[in-house]
Amino acid sequence: PDATYLTLSHRWSQGPVCKLVMDNLPDFRKDIPIRDLSITFQDAIEATNSLGFEYIWIDSLCIIQDSTHDWAAEVTQMAQIYENAACNLSATA
């Protein structure tokens, strides 16, 4: 792996979720406003920083959710993404 990172395993909520889609891809490449993220994602980012890491991989923010092409490409990599992470954070709520 090029960088040391954490991953987040989480349950998708029933309500609105901040996620990567084609429409917001250009904006997300520049910045993802933390205030727009769920508390679970905010807590995971805080834990990542507290543990001394700079990067976290969260599926809904790293895979383009409305792109079948991106999903098809990324789903084959997910096991390796989790396997190569320094640590997997698991959110139960």
mmCIF file of C-alpha atoms in Angstrom:
data_model
loop_
_atom_site.group_PDB
_atom_site.id
_atom_site.type_symbol
_atom_site.label_atom_id
_atom_site.label_comp_id
_atom_site.label_asym_id
_atom_site.label_seq_id
_atom_site.Cartn_x
_atom_site.Cartn_y
_atom_site.Cartn_z
ATOM 1 C CA PRO A 1 0.000 0.000 0.000
ATOM 2 C CA ASP A 2 1.084 3.536 -0.753
ATOM 3 C CA ALA A 3 -0.147 4.984 2.553
ATOM 4 C CA THR A 4 -0.973 3.759 6.005
ATOM 5 C CA TYR A 5 -4.684 4.097 6.606
ATOM 6 C CA LEU A 6 -7.604 2.854 8.667
ATOM 7 C CA THR A 7 -10.922 1.539 7.403
ATOM 8 C CA LEU A 8 -14.410 1.905 8.805
ATOM 9 C CA SER A 9 -16.976 -0.878 8.953
ATOM 10 C CA HIS A 10 -20.360 0.662 9.538
ATOM 11 C CA ARG A 11 -24.047 0.039 9.177
ATOM 12 C CA TRP A 12 -25.756 2.209 6.593
ATOM 13 C CA SER A 13 -28.413 4.353 8.227
ATOM 14 C CA GLN A 14 -31.977 4.617 6.974
ATOM 15 C CA GLY A 15 -31.824 8.414 6.804
ATOM 16 C CA PRO A 16 -29.890 10.689 4.488
ATOM 17 C CA VAL A 17 -26.216 9.848 4.236
ATOM 18 C CA CYS A 18 -23.404 12.005 2.944
ATOM 19 C CA LYS A 19 -21.993 9.871 0.154
ATOM 20 C CA LEU A 20 -19.876 10.181 -2.953
ATOM 21 C CA VAL A 21 -21.924 10.453 -6.157
ATOM 22 C CA MET A 22 -21.073 11.712 -9.624
ATOM 23 C CA ASP A 23 -22.602 15.135 -8.917
ATOM 24 C CA ASN A 24 -20.385 15.861 -5.911
ATOM 25 C CA LEU A 25 -17.202 14.126 -7.112
ATOM 26 C CA PRO A 26 -15.427 17.374 -8.136
ATOM 27 C CA ASP A 27 -16.267 18.974 -4.778
ATOM 28 C CA PHE A 28 -15.235 15.873 -2.795
ATOM 29 C CA ARG A 29 -11.869 15.834 -4.574
ATOM 30 C CA LYS A 30 -11.222 19.277 -3.093
ATOM 31 C CA ASP A 31 -12.815 18.900 0.339
ATOM 32 C CA ILE A 32 -15.448 16.927 2.216
ATOM 33 C CA PRO A 33 -16.991 19.214 4.852
ATOM 34 C CA ILE A 34 -16.904 17.291 8.123
ATOM 35 C CA ARG A 35 -20.100 19.019 9.275
ATOM 36 C CA ASP A 36 -21.958 17.234 6.450
ATOM 37 C CA LEU A 37 -20.903 13.807 7.695
ATOM 38 C CA SER A 38 -22.781 11.576 10.092
ATOM 39 C CA ILE A 39 -21.699 11.487 13.726
ATOM 40 C CA THR A 40 -20.370 7.970 13.082
ATOM 41 C CA PHE A 41 -18.105 9.245 10.303
ATOM 42 C CA GLN A 42 -17.042 12.266 12.352
ATOM 43 C CA ASP A 43 -16.164 9.993 15.285
ATOM 44 C CA ALA A 44 -14.200 7.669 12.987
ATOM 45 C CA ILE A 45 -12.212 10.600 11.596
ATOM 46 C CA GLU A 46 -11.512 11.849 15.111
ATOM 47 C CA ALA A 47 -10.376 8.364 16.159
ATOM 48 C CA THR A 48 -8.156 8.143 13.078
ATOM 49 C CA ASN A 49 -6.452 11.409 13.969
ATOM 50 C CA SER A 50 -6.202 10.488 17.663
ATOM 51 C CA LEU A 51 -4.464 7.244 16.737
ATOM 52 C CA GLY A 52 -1.920 9.211 14.690
ATOM 53 C CA PHE A 53 -3.191 8.320 11.225
ATOM 54 C CA GLU A 54 -3.953 10.720 8.405
ATOM 55 C CA TYR A 55 -6.206 8.576 6.205
ATOM 56 C CA ILE A 56 -9.392 6.558 6.623
ATOM 57 C CA TRP A 57 -11.230 4.580 3.951
ATOM 58 C CA ILE A 58 -15.024 4.728 4.199
ATOM 59 C CA ASP A 59 -16.887 2.914 1.431
ATOM 60 C CA SER A 60 -19.649 5.478 0.976
ATOM 61 C CA LEU A 61 -17.078 8.265 0.633
ATOM 62 C CA CYS A 62 -14.498 6.369 -1.435
ATOM 63 C CA ILE A 63 -16.697 4.500 -3.934
ATOM 64 C CA ILE A 64 -18.912 6.481 -6.302
ATOM 65 C CA GLN A 65 -22.301 5.275 -5.117
ATOM 66 C CA ASP A 66 -24.264 5.961 -8.297
ATOM 67 C CA SER A 67 -21.667 4.493 -10.668
ATOM 68 C CA THR A 68 -22.073 0.822 -11.522
ATOM 69 C CA HIS A 69 -18.657 1.001 -13.214
ATOM 70 C CA ASP A 70 -16.942 2.263 -10.038
ATOM 71 C CA TRP A 71 -18.807 -0.252 -7.860
ATOM 72 C CA ALA A 72 -17.808 -3.110 -10.172
ATOM 73 C CA ALA A 73 -14.160 -2.044 -10.051
ATOM 74 C CA GLU A 74 -14.023 -1.351 -6.322
ATOM 75 C CA VAL A 75 -15.984 -4.339 -5.021
ATOM 76 C CA THR A 76 -13.194 -6.616 -6.243
ATOM 77 C CA GLN A 77 -10.683 -4.566 -4.214
ATOM 78 C CA MET A 78 -12.590 -4.307 -0.927
ATOM 79 C CA ALA A 79 -11.115 -7.396 0.736
ATOM 80 C CA GLN A 80 -7.620 -6.138 -0.063
ATOM 81 C CA ILE A 81 -8.490 -2.621 1.148
ATOM 82 C CA TYR A 82 -9.591 -3.975 4.529
ATOM 83 C CA GLU A 83 -6.721 -6.475 4.692
ATOM 84 C CA ASN A 84 -4.069 -3.805 4.049
ATOM 85 C CA ALA A 85 -5.458 -1.314 6.555
ATOM 86 C CA ALA A 86 -3.459 -0.706 9.707
ATOM 87 C CA CYS A 87 -6.684 -1.095 11.681
ATOM 88 C CA ASN A 88 -10.392 -1.482 11.019
ATOM 89 C CA LEU A 89 -12.727 0.662 13.083
ATOM 90 C CA SER A 90 -16.142 -0.891 13.599
ATOM 91 C CA ALA A 91 -19.216 1.218 14.320
ATOM 92 C CA THR A 92 -22.122 -0.633 15.867
ATOM 93 C CA ALA A 93 -24.664 2.166 15.666
#
